[in-house]
Coordinates of C-alpha atoms and ligand atoms in Angstrom, one line a residue:
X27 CA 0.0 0.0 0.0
X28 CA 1.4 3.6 -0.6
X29 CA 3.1 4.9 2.6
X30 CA 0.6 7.7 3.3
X31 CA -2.6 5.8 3.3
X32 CA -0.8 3.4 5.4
X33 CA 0.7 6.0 7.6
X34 CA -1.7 7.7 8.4
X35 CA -5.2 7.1 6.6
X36 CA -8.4 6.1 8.4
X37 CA -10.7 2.9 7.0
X38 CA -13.2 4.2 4.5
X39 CA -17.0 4.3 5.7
X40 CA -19.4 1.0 5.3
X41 CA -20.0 0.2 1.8
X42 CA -21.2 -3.1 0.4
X43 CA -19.2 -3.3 -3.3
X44 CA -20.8 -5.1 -5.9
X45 CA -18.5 -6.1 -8.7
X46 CA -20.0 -6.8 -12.6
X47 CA -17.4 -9.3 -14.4
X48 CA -16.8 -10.8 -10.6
X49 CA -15.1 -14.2 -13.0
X50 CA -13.3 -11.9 -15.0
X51 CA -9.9 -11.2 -15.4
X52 CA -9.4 -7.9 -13.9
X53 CA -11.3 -9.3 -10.9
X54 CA -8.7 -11.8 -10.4
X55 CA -5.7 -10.0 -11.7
X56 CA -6.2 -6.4 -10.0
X57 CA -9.1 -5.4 -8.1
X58 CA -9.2 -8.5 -5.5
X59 CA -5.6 -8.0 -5.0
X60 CA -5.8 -4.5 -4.4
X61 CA -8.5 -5.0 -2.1
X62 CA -6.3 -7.6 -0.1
X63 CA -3.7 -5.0 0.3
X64 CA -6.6 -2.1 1.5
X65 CA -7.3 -5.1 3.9
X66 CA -3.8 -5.5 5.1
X67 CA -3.2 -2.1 4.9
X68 CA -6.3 -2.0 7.9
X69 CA -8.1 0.4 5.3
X70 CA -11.5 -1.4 4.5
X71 CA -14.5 -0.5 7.2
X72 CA -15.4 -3.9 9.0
X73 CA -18.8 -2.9 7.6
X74 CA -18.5 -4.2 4.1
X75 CA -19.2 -6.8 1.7
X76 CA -18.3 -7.7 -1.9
X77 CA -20.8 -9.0 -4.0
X78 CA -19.7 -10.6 -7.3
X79 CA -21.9 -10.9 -10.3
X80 CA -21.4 -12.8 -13.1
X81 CA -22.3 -14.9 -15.8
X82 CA -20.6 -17.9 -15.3
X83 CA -21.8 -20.8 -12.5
X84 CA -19.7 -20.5 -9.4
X85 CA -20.9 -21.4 -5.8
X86 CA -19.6 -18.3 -3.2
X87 CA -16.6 -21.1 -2.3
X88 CA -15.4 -21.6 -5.4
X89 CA -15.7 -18.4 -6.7
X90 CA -13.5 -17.3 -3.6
X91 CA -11.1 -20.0 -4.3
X92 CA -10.3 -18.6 -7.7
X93 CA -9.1 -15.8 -6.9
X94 CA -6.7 -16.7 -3.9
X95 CA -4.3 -17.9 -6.5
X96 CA -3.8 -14.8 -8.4
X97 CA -4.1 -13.0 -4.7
X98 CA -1.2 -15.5 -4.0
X99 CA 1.0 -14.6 -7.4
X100 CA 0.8 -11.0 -6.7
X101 CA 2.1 -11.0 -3.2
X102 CA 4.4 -13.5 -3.9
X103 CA 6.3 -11.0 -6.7
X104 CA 5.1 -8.3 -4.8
X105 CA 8.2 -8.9 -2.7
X106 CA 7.4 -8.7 1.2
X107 CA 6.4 -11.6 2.2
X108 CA 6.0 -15.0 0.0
X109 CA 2.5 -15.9 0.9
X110 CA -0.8 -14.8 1.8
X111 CA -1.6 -13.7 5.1
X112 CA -4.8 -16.3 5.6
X113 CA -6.7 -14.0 8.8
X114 CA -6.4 -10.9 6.4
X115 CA -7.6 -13.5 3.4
X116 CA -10.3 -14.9 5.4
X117 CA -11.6 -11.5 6.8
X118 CA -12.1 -10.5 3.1
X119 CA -13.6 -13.7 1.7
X120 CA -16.1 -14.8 4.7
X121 CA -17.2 -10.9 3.3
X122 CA -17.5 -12.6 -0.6
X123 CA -20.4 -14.0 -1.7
X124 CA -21.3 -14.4 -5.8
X125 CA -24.7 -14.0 -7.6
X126 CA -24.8 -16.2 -11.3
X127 CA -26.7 -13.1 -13.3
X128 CA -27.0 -11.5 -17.1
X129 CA -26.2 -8.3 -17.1
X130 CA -28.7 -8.6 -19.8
X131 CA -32.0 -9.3 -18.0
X132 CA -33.7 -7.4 -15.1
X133 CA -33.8 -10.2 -13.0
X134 CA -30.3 -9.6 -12.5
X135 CA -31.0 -6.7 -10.7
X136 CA -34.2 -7.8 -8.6
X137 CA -32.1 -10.9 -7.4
X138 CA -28.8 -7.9 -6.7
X139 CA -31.4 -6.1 -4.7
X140 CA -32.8 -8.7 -2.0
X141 CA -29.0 -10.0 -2.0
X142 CA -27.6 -6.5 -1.4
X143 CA -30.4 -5.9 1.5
X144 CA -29.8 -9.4 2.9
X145 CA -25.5 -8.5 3.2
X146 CA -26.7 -5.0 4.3
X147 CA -28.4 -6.4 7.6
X148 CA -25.7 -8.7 8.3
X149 CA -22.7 -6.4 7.2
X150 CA -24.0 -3.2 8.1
X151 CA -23.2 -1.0 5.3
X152 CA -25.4 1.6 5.8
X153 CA -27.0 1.0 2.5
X154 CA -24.0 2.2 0.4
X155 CA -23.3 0.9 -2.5
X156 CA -20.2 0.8 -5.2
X157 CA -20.9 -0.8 -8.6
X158 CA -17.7 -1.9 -10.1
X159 CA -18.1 -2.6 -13.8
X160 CA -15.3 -4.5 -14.5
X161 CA -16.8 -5.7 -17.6
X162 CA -17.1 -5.6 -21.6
X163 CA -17.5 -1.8 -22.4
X164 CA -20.5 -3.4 -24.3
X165 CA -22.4 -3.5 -21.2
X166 CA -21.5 -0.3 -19.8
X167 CA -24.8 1.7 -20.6
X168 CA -26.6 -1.5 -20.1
X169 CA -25.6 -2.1 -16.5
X170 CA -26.2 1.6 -15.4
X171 CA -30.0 1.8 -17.4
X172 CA -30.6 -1.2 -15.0
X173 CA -29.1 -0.3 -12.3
X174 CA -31.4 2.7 -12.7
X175 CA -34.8 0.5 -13.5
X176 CA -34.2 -1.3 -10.4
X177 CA -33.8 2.0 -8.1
X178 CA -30.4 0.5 -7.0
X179 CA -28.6 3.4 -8.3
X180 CA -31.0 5.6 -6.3
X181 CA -29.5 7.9 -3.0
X182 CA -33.1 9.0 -1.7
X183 CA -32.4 7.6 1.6
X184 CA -28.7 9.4 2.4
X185 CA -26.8 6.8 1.4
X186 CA -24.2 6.6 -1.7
X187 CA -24.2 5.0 -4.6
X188 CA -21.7 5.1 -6.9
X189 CA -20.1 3.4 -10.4
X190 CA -16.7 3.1 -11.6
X191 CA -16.3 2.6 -15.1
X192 CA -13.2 0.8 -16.3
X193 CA -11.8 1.8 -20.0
X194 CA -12.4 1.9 -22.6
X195 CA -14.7 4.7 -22.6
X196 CA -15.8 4.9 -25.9
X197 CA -14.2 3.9 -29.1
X198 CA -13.9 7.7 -30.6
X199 CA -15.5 10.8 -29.9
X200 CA -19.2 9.9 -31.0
X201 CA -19.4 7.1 -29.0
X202 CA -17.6 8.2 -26.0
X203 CA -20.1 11.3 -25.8
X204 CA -22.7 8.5 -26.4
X205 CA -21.9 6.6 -23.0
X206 CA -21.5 10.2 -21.3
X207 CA -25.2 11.0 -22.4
X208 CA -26.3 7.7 -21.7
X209 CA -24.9 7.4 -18.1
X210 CA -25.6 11.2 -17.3
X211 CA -29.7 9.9 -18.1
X212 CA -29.0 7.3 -14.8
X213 CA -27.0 8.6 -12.9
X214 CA -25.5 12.4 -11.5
X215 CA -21.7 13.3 -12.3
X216 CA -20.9 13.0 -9.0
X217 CA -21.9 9.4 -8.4
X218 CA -19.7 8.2 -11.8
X219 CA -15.8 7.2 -11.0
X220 CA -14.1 6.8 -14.7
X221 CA -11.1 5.0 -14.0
X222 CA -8.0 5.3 -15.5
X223 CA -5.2 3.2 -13.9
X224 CA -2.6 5.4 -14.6
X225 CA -3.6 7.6 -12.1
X226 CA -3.3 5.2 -9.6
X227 CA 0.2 5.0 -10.0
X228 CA 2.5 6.8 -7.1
X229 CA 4.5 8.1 -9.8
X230 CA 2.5 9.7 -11.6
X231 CA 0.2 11.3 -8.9
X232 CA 3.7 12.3 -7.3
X233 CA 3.9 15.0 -11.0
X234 CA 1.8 17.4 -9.2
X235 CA 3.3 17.3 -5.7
X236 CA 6.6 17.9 -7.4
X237 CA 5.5 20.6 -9.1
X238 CA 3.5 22.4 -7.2
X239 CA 4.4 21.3 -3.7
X240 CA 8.1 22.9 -4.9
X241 CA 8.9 26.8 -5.2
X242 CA 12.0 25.4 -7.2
X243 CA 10.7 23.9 -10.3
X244 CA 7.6 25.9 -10.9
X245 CA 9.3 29.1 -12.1
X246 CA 10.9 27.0 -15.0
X247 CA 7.9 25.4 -16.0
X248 CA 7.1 27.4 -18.9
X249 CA 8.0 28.3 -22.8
X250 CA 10.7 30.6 -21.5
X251 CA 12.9 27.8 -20.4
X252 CA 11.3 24.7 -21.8
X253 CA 12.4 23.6 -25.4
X254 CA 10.4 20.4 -25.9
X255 CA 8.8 17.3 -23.8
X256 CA 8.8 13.6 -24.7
X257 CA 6.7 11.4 -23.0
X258 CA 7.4 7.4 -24.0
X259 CA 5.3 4.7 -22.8
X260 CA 6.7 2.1 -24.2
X261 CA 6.5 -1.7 -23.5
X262 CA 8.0 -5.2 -24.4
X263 CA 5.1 -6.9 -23.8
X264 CA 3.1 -8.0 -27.1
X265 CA -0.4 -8.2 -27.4
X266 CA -0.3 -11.3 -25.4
X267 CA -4.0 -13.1 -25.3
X268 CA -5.5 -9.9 -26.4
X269 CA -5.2 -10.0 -30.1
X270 CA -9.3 -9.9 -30.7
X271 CA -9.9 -7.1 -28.1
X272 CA -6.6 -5.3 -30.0
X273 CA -7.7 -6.0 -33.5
X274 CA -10.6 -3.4 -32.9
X275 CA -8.9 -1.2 -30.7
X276 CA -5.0 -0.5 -31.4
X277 CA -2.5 1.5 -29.8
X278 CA -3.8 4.7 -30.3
X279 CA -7.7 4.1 -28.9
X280 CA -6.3 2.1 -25.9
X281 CA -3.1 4.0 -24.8
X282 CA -3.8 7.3 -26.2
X283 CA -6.3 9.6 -25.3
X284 CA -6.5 7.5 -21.6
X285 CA -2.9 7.1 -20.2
X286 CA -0.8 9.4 -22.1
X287 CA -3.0 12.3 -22.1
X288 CA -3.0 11.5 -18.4
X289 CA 0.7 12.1 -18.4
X290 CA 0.4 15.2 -20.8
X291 CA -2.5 16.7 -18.5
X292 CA -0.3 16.8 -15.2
X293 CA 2.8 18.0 -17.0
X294 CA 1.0 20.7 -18.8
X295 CA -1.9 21.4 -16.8
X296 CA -1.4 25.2 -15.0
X297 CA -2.0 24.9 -10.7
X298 CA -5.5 24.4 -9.6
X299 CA -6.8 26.8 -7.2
X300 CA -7.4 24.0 -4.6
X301 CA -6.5 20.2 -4.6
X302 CA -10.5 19.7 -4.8
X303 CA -11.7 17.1 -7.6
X304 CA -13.5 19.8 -9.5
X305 CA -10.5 22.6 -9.5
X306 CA -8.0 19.5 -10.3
X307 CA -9.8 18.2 -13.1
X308 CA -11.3 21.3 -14.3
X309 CA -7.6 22.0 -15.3
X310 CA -6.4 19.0 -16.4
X311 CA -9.7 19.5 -19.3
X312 CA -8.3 22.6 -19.9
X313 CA -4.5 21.2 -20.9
X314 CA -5.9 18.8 -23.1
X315 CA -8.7 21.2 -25.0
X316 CA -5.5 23.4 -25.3
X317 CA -4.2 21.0 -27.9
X318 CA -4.6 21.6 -30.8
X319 CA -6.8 19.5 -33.1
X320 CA -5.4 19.0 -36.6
X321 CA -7.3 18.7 -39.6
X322 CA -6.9 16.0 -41.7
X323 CA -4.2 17.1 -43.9
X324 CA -2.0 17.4 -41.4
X325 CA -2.3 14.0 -39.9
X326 CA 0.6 12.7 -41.7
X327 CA 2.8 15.5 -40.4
X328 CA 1.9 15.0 -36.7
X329 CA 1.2 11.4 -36.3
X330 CA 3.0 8.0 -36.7
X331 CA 2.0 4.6 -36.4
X332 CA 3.6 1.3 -36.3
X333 CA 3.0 -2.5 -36.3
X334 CA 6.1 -4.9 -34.6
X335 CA 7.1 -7.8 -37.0
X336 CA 9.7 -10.6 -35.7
X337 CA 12.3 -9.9 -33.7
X338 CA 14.1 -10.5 -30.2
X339 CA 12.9 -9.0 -26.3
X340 CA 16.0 -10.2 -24.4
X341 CA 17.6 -12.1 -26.7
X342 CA 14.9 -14.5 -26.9
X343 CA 13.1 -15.0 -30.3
X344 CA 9.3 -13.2 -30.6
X345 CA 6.5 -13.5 -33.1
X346 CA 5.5 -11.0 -35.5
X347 CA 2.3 -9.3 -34.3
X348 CA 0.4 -10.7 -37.5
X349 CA 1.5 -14.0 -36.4
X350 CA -0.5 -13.5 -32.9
X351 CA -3.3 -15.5 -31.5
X352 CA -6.6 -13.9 -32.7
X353 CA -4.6 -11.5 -35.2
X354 CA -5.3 -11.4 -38.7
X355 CA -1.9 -12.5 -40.5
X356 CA -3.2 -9.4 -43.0
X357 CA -3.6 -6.9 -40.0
X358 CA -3.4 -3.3 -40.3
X359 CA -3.5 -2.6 -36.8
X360 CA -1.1 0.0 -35.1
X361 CA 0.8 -1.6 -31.9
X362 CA 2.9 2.2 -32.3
X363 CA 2.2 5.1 -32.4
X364 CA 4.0 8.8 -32.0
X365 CA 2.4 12.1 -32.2
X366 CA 3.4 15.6 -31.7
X367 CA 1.0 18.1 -30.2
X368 CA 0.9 21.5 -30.2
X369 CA -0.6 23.1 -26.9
X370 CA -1.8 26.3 -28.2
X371 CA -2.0 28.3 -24.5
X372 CA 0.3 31.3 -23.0
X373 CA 2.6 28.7 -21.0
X374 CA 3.4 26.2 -24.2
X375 CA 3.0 27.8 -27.4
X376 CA 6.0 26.6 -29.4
X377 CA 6.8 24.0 -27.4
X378 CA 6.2 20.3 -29.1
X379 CA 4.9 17.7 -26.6
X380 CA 5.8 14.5 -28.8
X381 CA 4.4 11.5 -27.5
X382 CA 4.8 7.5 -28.4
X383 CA 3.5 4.7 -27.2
X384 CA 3.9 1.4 -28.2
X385 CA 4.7 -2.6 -27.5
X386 CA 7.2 -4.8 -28.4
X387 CA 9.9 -1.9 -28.0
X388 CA 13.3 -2.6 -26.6
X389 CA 12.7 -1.6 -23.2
X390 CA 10.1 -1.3 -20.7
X391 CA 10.1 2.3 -19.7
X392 CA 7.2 4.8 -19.0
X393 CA 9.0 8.5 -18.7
X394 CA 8.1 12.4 -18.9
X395 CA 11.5 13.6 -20.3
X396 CA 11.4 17.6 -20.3
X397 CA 14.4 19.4 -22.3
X398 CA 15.4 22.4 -21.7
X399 CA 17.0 25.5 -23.5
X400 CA 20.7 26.2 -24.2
X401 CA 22.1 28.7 -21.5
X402 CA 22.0 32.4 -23.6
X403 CA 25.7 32.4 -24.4
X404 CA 28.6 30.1 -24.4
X405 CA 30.8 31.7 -22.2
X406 CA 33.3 28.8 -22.3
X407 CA 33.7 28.3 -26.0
X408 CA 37.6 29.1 -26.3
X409 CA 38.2 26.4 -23.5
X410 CA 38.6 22.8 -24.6
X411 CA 35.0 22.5 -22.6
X412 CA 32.7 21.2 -25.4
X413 CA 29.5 22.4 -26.0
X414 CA 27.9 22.1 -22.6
X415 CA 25.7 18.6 -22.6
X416 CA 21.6 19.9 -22.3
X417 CA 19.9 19.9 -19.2
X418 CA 17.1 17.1 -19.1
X419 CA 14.6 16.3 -16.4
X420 CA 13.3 12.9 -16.3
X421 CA 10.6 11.6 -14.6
X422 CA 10.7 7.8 -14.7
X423 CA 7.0 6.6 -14.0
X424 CA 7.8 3.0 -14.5
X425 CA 10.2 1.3 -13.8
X426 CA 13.3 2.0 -11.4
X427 CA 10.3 4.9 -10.4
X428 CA 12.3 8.4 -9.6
X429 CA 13.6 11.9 -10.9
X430 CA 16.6 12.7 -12.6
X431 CA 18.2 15.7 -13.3
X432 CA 21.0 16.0 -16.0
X433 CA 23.3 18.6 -16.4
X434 CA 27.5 19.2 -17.1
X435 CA 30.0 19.3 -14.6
X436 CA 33.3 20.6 -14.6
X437 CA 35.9 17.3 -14.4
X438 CA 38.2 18.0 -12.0
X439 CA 41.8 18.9 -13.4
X440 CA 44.1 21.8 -14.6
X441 CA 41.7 22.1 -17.4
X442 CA 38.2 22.8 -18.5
X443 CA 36.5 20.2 -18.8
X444 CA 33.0 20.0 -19.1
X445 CA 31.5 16.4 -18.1
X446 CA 27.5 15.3 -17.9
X447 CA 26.6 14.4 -14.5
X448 CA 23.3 13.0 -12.9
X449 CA 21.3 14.2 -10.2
X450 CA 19.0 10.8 -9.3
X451 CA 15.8 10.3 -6.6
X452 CA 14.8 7.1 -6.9
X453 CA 11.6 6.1 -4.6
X454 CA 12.8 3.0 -3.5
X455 CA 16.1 4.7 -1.8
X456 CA 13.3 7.2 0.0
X457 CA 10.8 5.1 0.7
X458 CA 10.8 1.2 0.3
X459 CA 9.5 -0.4 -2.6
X460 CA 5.6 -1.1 -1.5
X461 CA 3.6 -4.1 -3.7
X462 CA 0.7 -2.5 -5.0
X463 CA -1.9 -3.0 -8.0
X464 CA -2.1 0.6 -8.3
X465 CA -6.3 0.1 -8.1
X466 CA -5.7 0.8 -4.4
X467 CA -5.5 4.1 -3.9
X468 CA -8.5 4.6 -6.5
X469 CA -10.8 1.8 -4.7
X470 CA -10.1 3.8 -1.2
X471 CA -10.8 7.0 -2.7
X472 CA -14.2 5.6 -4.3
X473 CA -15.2 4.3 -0.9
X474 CA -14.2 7.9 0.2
X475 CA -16.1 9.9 -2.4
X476 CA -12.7 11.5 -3.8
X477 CA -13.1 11.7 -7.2
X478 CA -9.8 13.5 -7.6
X479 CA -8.0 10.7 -9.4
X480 CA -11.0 10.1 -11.6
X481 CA -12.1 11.1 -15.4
X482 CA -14.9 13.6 -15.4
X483 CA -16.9 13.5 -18.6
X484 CA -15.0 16.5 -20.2
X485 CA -11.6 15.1 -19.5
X486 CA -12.8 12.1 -21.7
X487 CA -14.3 14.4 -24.5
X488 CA -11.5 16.5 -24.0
X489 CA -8.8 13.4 -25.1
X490 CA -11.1 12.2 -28.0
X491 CA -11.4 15.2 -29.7
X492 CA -7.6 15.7 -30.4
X493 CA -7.1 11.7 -31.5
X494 CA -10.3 12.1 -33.7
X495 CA -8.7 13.2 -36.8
X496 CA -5.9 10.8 -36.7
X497 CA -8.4 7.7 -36.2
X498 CA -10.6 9.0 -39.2
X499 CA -7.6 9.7 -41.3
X500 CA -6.3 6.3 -40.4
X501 CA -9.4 4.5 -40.9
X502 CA -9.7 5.8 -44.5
X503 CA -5.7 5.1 -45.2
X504 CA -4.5 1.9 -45.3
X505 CA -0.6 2.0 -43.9
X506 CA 1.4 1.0 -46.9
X507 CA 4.3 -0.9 -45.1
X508 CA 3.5 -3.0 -42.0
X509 CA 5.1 -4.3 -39.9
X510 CA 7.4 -1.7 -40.1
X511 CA 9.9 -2.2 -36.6
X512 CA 11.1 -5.3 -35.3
X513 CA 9.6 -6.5 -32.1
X514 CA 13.3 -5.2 -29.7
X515 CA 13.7 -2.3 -31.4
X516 CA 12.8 1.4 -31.0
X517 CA 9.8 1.8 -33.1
X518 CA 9.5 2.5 -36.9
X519 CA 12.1 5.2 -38.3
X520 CA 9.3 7.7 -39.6
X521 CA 8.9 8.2 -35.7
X522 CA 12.7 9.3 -35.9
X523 CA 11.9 11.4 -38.5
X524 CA 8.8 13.1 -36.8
X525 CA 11.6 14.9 -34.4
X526 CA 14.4 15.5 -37.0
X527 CA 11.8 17.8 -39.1
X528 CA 12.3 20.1 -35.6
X529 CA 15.7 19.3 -34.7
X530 CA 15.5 17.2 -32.0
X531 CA 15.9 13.1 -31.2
X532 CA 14.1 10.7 -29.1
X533 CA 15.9 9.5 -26.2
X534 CA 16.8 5.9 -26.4
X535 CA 14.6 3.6 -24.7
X536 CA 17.3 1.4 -22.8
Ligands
LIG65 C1 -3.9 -1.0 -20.4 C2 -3.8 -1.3 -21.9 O1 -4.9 0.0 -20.2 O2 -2.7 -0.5 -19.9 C3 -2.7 -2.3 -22.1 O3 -5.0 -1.8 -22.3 C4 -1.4 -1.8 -21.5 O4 -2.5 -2.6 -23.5 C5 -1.6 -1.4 -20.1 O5 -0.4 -2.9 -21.6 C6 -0.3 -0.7 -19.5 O6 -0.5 -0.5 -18.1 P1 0.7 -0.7 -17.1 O7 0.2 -0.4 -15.8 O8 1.1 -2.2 -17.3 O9 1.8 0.2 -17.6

């Protein structure tokens, strides 16, 4: 669990949660495991109950029983200790109980209800309810048009109800504004938690404390000193058993306008007036509607995309992404893609923000990289001191999680001698390395009613409407050479080129 919450945080209120897609695999992969550490972590009320729905037959014992082995895998690589602790597993799961249902038919929710009421009476709760869809995004709108049919999403009685909704939210712009009309019918902004996982992650909740919990940084923060920003996500992982969910989606729908515009957002956005949800994510909208949307024409200009053939992640052999499960061999899919965007505000104009994102890359390695200017005059350029290295400030998010801050130094000797030198915070040296899903901190702050962490409607819009004209322009433009990087490498070329047009390079990811 992150250090504060565990330091010094108080269990959130009664709640019963009810998770849609209980036998799924986010279920077993991330939100049972985060709520094992909230558990451990003495962060879950003793007034609460988990309810999982789903469509497949389980009895409440073996439904509990498959997820202790994925609950087992985590804390095993999560380092502390090697297994779990069974009081803490058995406090959670004598609280688990499963309901066989289609999210489909309205029974569903008249069998929820008297099963909610029943755990309510013996848990407690106080008649608060979370709604977890960790399901298809398929169902999304169906679950909450039920949920609101069967009063459960109603708070007449002052209690809470409340929905997270898990990505993808929407598929483009249309659609997305689709599911934002369609919940908005159900339910109030207030009671809706869009999750993005990213923001569960220490590291990148940490980009706002640094900047604006420091008088140092701030000042620098602008055009004035700042001559461009990369920001990689990239990843060695393929597609893995995802091909049919990535055939339709790609790298730009699923990493794009969520997680990286996450990362864009906190770098760009300028300092709220309070830490409140509203002020926080009023602007983080305004960063990203700041971008500037290209028109068609310029798609090629601004945007890159890329599809891994054969090649070697650590110096083992991999497939081709045409040659994955549930891929077509003729696939155009992207699994890459770069972009440079243009925030058109006071603070950024002139200053590119490139971004890529992709899989199969030589290195895992998530990272804000900010460059900035040449000091105004070279005031050592008749010493043997070579041009002075630039000064970069990198913000790792993932992994080896920390700050560095490069710059020359003067090598010691009769000479001048200009050498670069690193300033380095990692979090682990500071404070531990902690196991942690990342859902944690976003379950507690759902339990709390902290919506801080979460996507209001605009902040979804907001992303959509800048990758819109890429995804049409895309859609009606076959790419003419996939795959077009090896699986190892550092993406395709044209991303190289996308930089060189301006003058600058990528940084390698190593
Ligand atoms: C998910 C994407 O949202 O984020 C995946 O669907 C991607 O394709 C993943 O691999 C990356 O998240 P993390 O936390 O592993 O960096």
């Amino acid at each position: 669990m992150p250090h504060d919450r565990a330091s010094g945080a108080k269990p959130a209120g009664p709640c019963c949660m009810v998770i849609f897609g209980a036998a799924g695999d986010l279920t077993k992969r991330l939100i049972v495991p985060a709520l094992y550490n909230l558990a451990c972590a003495k962060l879950l009320p003793s007034e609460f109950a988990i309810l999982g729905v789903d469509l497949a037959d389980h009895t409440d014992q073996d439904w509990q029983q498959s997820l202790e082995a994925m609950t087992a895998d985590f804390v095993h690589h999560g380092g502390q200790s090697s297994t779990v602790n069974q009081g803490v597993w058995q406090w959670l799961t004598s609280r688990m109980s499963y309901l066989k249902g289609d999210f489909n038919n309205p029974a569903t929710y008249e069998s929820l209800k008297s099963k909610l009421e029943e755990r309510d009476a013996k848990q407690g709760c106080g008649g608060n309810y979370l709604f977890y869809l960790a399901i298809a995004d398929r169902f999304f709108a169906t679950v909450v048009k039920h949920l609101g049919e069967s009063r459960l999403a109603c708070e007449d009685d002052g209690h809470w109800r409340r929905v997270v909704v898990e990505k993808p939210f929407g598929h483009d712009l249309p659609s997305a504004k689709e599911l934002n009309r369609a919940i908005l019918s159900v339910l109030r902004e207030e009671q809706i938690y869009r999750i993005d996982h990213f923001l569960g992650k220490e590291t990148v909740q940490n980009i706002m404390m640094f900047r604006f919990a420091n008088g140092l940084f701030e000042p620098l923060w602008t055009r004035d000193r700042i001559e461009h920003v990369q920001i990689t996500v990239a990843e060695t992982v393929g597609v893995e058993a995802r091909g049919r969910f990535y055939e339709h989606t790609g790298a730009l729908r699923d990493m794009v306008p969520n997680h990286v515009f996450q990362l864009v957002a906190m770098t760009a956005m300028e300092a709220p007036n309070s830490f409140g949800a509203d002020a926080v994510r009023a602007e983080k909208a305004k960063a990203i509607d700041a971008v500037k949307v290209c028109n068609p024409a310029e798609v090629d200009c601004m945007a890159v995309r890329g599809q891994y053939g054969a090649g070697e992640i650590a110096g083992k052999p991999v497939a081709a992404y045409r040659q994955e499960p549930d891929v077509s061999p003729q696939s155009q899919v992207e699994t890459y893609v770069a972009l440079k965007l243009q925030i058109q505000n006071w603070r950024w104009a002139g200053v590119p923000f490139y971004i890529r994102t992709g899989k199969r890359l030589a290195s895992r390695k998530s990272q804000i990289a900010i460059k900035f200017k040449e000091a105004p005059y070279r005031l050592f350029r008749d010493t043997p001191a070579r041009d002075p290295a630039p000064n970069w400030l990198l913000i790792r998010i993932q992994p080896d999680e920390g700050i560095a801050l490069e710059f020359g130094a003067k090598i010691p000797g009769p000479t001048m001698r200009l050498g670069d030198v690193r300033m380095d915070f990692k979090y682990e040296d500071y404070f531990g390395a902690a196991p942690a899903t990342g859902y944690e901190t976003l379950l507690y702050d759902v339990m709390q009613g902290d919506a801080t962490l979460f996507q209001r409607a605009d902040n979804i819009e907001a992303g959509w409407r800048v990758v819109q004209p890429v995804l049409d322009h895309w859609g009606q433009n076959a790419p003419a050479n996939f795959p077009n990087y090896a699986a190892g490498s550092q993406g395709p070329a044209k991303a190289d080129d996308l930089l060189k047009r301006d003058g600058h390079a990528w940084r390698l990811v190593d």
